[in-house]
Amino acid sequence: MTEPAPPRAERRRRTEQRVLDAARELFAERGFERTTIRAVAASAEVDPALVMQYFGNKRRLFAEAVRVAGPAGSAGSPEEAVEQLLATLGVKMRLPPASLAMLRSMLTHPEAAATARETLGRQVAQVGASLPGEDAPLRAALMTTILLGVTVGHQLLELDELREASPDALAAALRPALRALADPGA
Amino acid sequence: MTEPAPPRAERRRRTEQRVLDAARELFAERGFERTTIRAVAASAEVDPALVMQYFGNKRRLFAEAVRVAGPAGSAGSPEEAVEQLLATLGVKMRLPPASLAMLRSMLTHPEAAATARETLGRQVAQVGASLPGEDAPLRAALMTTILLGVTVGHQLLELDELREASPDALAAALRPALRALADPGA
DNA sequence: TCGTTGAGTCAACGCCTGTTGAGCGAAATG
DNA sequence: CATTTCGCTCAACAGGCGTTGACTCAACGA
């Protein structure tokens, strides 16, 4: 026999989760515009109307799908800031679908752009706080957008030269560039 | 009196150019999916059917709009490669609409992605050819994606910290990072 | 056991999209 | 002047989209 049929509340939670997972995957793959409610529903093996019932409309479904826990980072020395950024990239070899979904749509979906600006802004502020020099905000912004570019090139555009490199090799090659920005005096 | 009414062929060329300019601007602003033929036509003060007559379909209109003359660059020393990249960024303070259109859609429109991969690939090869070391391709790819990230952050996401900086300050801050990648031995 | 709840489905609406073919009217041609 | 050419517009189509309200039926509570 199969399992003893989960109670209603539990079933409901699981279905919603299945929809959310399907949405994340499709948003990450195709972006906001090319992802249809119907496709999400089909992928979650559910009726399109149910998706609406759960999330109200497509924009809210997207907002829910890209919500991600911001990693609690501590400001420290410039070297630590560099390693923290590189670690982010290390993790990014398996970037969570929620983040990929946000990145994929950030250039074409206004709300995704707002989320991206907010997320990146926080990272810039955090990195900037640990850098010396009066142009620390600018250098922090550059360090952050550098990682953005590498991530985009690697995860979304899938450039061969980056795909072929191991995460460690990538981090090792990038480290000197980030250090040069973190502490220009050294 | 007004001008002596241009001949038919001339008028035709001007109209087509007006459509193409409108398309470039809208594609750059909103991306492929959110730009409608109708909106392009309205912006060019023309009937939507005329756009189809000129370009066949939306994809071909986009392809025509993002076509841009690749800058003839010469491979030289690593330092020259760095300066060449930075100059690109300097130019990018007023990046041509055709390039912006391509960048805006590269994450969500498959054909824009292909064009981006091709363009970036060429730049990587060109930069890589002028770098020493056996991991030159990887480092060239990083240098290229770094500029991609900074451009995206500056031109498309419009991050405050980058917007506030002058082109020169930006190039100056970025130079050491690129040099660290161009010649890790130095 | 019986009425109630609520998860999930069905069928349809209105809208907007890319795209098409017929037609108009002024410029070109003789 | 008569005829052809062709730049351009008009009206409409088919398809896909987000979204909605009525409905079904199994799990629940008394």
Tab-separated table of C-alpha atoms in Angstrom, chain B:
chain	number	residue	atom	x	y	z
B	1	MET	CA	7.533	77.381	-48.296
B	2	THR	CA	8.813	74.044	-47.028
B	3	GLU	CA	11.463	71.994	-48.717
B	4	PRO	CA	10.745	70.768	-52.234
B	5	ALA	CA	9.289	67.381	-51.261
B	6	PRO	CA	12.003	64.688	-51.382
B	7	PRO	CA	11.739	62.014	-54.057
B	8	ARG	CA	10.021	58.730	-53.311
B	9	ALA	CA	13.137	56.599	-52.811
B	10	GLU	CA	14.579	59.112	-50.387
B	11	ARG	CA	11.361	59.307	-48.414
B	12	ARG	CA	11.273	55.546	-48.170
B	13	ARG	CA	14.800	55.381	-46.782
B	14	ARG	CA	14.066	58.037	-44.200
B	15	THR	CA	10.941	56.290	-42.996
B	16	GLU	CA	12.750	52.994	-42.615
B	17	GLN	CA	15.486	54.720	-40.666
B	18	ARG	CA	12.905	56.344	-38.393
B	19	VAL	CA	11.381	52.951	-37.670
B	20	LEU	CA	14.773	51.440	-36.979
B	21	ASP	CA	15.718	54.248	-34.606
B	22	ALA	CA	12.443	53.955	-32.729
B	23	ALA	CA	12.914	50.189	-32.466
B	24	ARG	CA	16.444	50.550	-31.126
B	25	GLU	CA	15.339	53.008	-28.483
B	26	LEU	CA	12.413	50.910	-27.297
B	27	PHE	CA	14.353	47.649	-27.360
B	28	ALA	CA	17.111	49.311	-25.324
B	29	GLU	CA	14.598	50.664	-22.839
B	30	ARG	CA	12.248	47.729	-22.344
B	31	GLY	CA	13.841	44.697	-23.944
B	32	PHE	CA	12.544	42.410	-26.665
B	33	GLU	CA	9.440	40.993	-25.017
B	34	ARG	CA	7.988	44.206	-23.653
B	35	THR	CA	8.526	46.095	-26.885
B	36	THR	CA	5.561	45.764	-29.235
B	37	ILE	CA	5.496	46.315	-32.956
B	38	ARG	CA	2.623	48.669	-32.322
B	39	ALA	CA	4.685	50.768	-29.927
B	40	VAL	CA	7.566	50.978	-32.389
B	41	ALA	CA	5.198	51.995	-35.151
B	42	ALA	CA	3.529	54.618	-32.975
B	43	SER	CA	6.898	56.051	-31.957
B	44	ALA	CA	7.928	56.263	-35.607
B	45	GLU	CA	4.485	57.677	-36.497
B	46	VAL	CA	3.785	54.888	-38.909
B	47	ASP	CA	1.331	52.025	-39.322
B	48	PRO	CA	2.289	48.721	-37.633
B	49	ALA	CA	1.832	46.900	-40.925
B	50	LEU	CA	4.575	48.985	-42.452
B	51	VAL	CA	7.062	47.732	-39.896
B	52	MET	CA	6.221	44.194	-40.932
B	53	GLN	CA	6.545	45.087	-44.592
B	54	TYR	CA	10.031	46.464	-44.023
B	55	PHE	CA	11.446	43.842	-41.670
B	56	GLY	CA	9.276	40.764	-42.134
B	57	ASN	CA	8.802	39.943	-38.481
B	58	LYS	CA	9.687	41.090	-34.989
B	59	ARG	CA	12.766	38.900	-34.639
B	60	ARG	CA	14.279	40.267	-37.823
B	61	LEU	CA	13.504	43.813	-36.734
B	62	PHE	CA	15.370	43.145	-33.506
B	63	ALA	CA	18.297	41.538	-35.298
B	64	GLU	CA	18.558	44.560	-37.571
B	65	ALA	CA	18.273	46.947	-34.630
B	66	VAL	CA	21.112	45.380	-32.659
B	67	ARG	CA	23.481	45.056	-35.604
B	68	VAL	CA	26.521	47.153	-34.804
B	69	ALA	CA	29.887	47.604	-36.428
B	70	GLY	CA	32.453	45.653	-34.420
B	71	PRO	CA	35.329	47.995	-33.535
B	72	ALA	CA	38.492	46.941	-35.267
B	73	GLY	CA	40.877	46.320	-32.391
B	74	SER	CA	44.504	45.324	-32.571
B	75	ALA	CA	46.063	42.936	-30.105
B	76	GLY	CA	49.100	44.460	-28.432
B	77	SER	CA	50.670	44.435	-25.015
B	78	PRO	CA	48.680	43.547	-21.895
B	79	GLU	CA	48.705	47.219	-20.911
B	80	GLU	CA	47.205	48.130	-24.262
B	81	ALA	CA	44.521	45.501	-23.802
B	82	VAL	CA	43.605	47.036	-20.450
B	83	GLU	CA	43.444	50.535	-21.887
B	84	GLN	CA	41.417	49.299	-24.822
B	85	LEU	CA	38.859	47.761	-22.477
B	86	LEU	CA	38.751	50.864	-20.327
B	87	ALA	CA	38.291	53.000	-23.412
B	88	THR	CA	35.316	50.864	-24.349
B	89	LEU	CA	33.896	51.719	-20.957
B	90	GLY	CA	34.688	55.360	-21.479
B	91	VAL	CA	32.726	55.236	-24.693
B	92	LYS	CA	30.051	53.377	-22.826
B	93	MET	CA	29.045	56.458	-20.913
B	94	ARG	CA	27.131	57.024	-24.126
B	95	LEU	CA	26.765	53.465	-25.259
B	96	PRO	CA	25.032	53.253	-28.662
B	97	PRO	CA	21.356	52.266	-28.449
B	98	ALA	CA	22.024	49.200	-30.570
B	99	SER	CA	24.417	47.819	-27.958
B	100	LEU	CA	22.108	48.743	-25.115
B	101	ALA	CA	19.293	46.930	-26.866
B	102	MET	CA	21.397	43.815	-27.162
B	103	LEU	CA	22.543	43.962	-23.538
B	104	ARG	CA	19.041	44.619	-22.240
B	105	SER	CA	17.642	41.492	-23.837
B	106	MET	CA	20.614	39.150	-23.602
B	107	LEU	CA	19.315	37.322	-20.524
B	108	THR	CA	15.791	36.693	-21.747
B	109	HIS	CA	15.799	36.650	-25.539
B	110	PRO	CA	17.640	33.602	-26.922
B	111	GLU	CA	18.827	35.324	-30.085
B	112	ALA	CA	20.132	38.290	-28.124
B	113	ALA	CA	21.947	35.823	-25.888
B	114	ALA	CA	23.554	34.226	-28.922
B	115	THR	CA	24.654	37.606	-30.232
B	116	ALA	CA	26.044	38.528	-26.822
B	117	ARG	CA	27.980	35.265	-26.564
B	118	GLU	CA	29.420	35.836	-30.000
B	119	THR	CA	30.401	39.455	-29.343
B	120	LEU	CA	31.885	38.689	-25.936
B	121	GLY	CA	33.623	35.619	-27.303
B	122	ARG	CA	35.380	37.716	-29.919
B	123	GLN	CA	36.470	40.214	-27.308
B	124	VAL	CA	37.751	37.438	-25.052
B	125	ALA	CA	39.774	35.940	-27.891
B	126	GLN	CA	41.210	39.303	-28.811
B	127	VAL	CA	42.174	40.229	-25.256
B	128	GLY	CA	43.405	36.711	-24.533
B	129	ALA	CA	45.781	36.846	-27.476
B	130	SER	CA	47.671	39.712	-25.902
B	131	LEU	CA	47.996	38.215	-22.416
B	132	PRO	CA	50.896	36.084	-21.135
B	133	GLY	CA	50.472	32.848	-19.190
B	134	GLU	CA	48.729	29.602	-19.969
B	135	ASP	CA	45.457	30.563	-18.309
B	136	ALA	CA	45.242	33.643	-20.534
B	137	PRO	CA	41.807	32.655	-21.927
B	138	LEU	CA	40.336	32.440	-18.436
B	139	ARG	CA	41.815	35.748	-17.371
B	140	ALA	CA	40.694	37.391	-20.601
B	141	ALA	CA	37.188	36.072	-20.013
B	142	LEU	CA	37.242	37.513	-16.507
B	143	MET	CA	38.411	40.901	-17.759
B	144	THR	CA	35.633	40.920	-20.327
B	145	THR	CA	32.908	39.856	-17.917
B	146	ILE	CA	34.161	42.425	-15.433
B	147	LEU	CA	33.467	45.127	-17.953
B	148	LEU	CA	30.161	43.498	-18.715
B	149	GLY	CA	29.208	43.649	-15.052
B	150	VAL	CA	30.248	47.248	-14.611
B	151	THR	CA	28.395	48.239	-17.773
B	152	VAL	CA	25.261	46.409	-16.719
B	153	GLY	CA	25.392	47.915	-13.249
B	154	HIS	CA	25.995	51.366	-14.618
B	155	GLN	CA	23.888	51.567	-17.767
B	156	LEU	CA	21.049	49.132	-17.165
B	157	LEU	CA	20.602	48.803	-13.421
B	158	GLU	CA	21.739	52.373	-12.878
B	159	LEU	CA	23.366	51.792	-9.527
B	160	ASP	CA	23.811	55.065	-7.655
B	161	GLU	CA	27.430	54.545	-6.679
B	162	LEU	CA	28.419	54.117	-10.325
B	163	ARG	CA	26.149	56.847	-11.660
B	164	GLU	CA	27.707	59.373	-9.350
B	165	ALA	CA	31.265	58.697	-10.458
B	166	SER	CA	32.805	60.435	-13.455
B	167	PRO	CA	33.953	58.256	-16.347
B	168	ASP	CA	37.555	59.077	-15.511
B	169	ALA	CA	37.206	58.232	-11.830
B	170	LEU	CA	35.561	54.987	-12.803
B	171	ALA	CA	38.313	54.044	-15.219
B	172	ALA	CA	40.984	55.029	-12.705
B	173	ALA	CA	39.464	52.897	-9.978
B	174	LEU	CA	39.042	49.921	-12.271
B	175	ARG	CA	42.474	50.043	-13.897
B	176	PRO	CA	44.448	48.307	-11.113
B	177	ALA	CA	41.975	45.448	-11.021
B	178	LEU	CA	42.279	44.852	-14.759
B	179	ARG	CA	46.062	45.125	-14.628
B	180	ALA	CA	46.148	42.493	-11.902
B	181	LEU	CA	44.397	40.161	-14.331
B	182	ALA	CA	46.298	41.224	-17.418
B	183	ASP	CA	49.692	40.428	-15.986
B	184	PRO	CA	49.611	38.520	-12.712
B	185	GLY	CA	53.387	38.302	-12.616
B	186	ALA	CA	53.858	42.056	-12.332
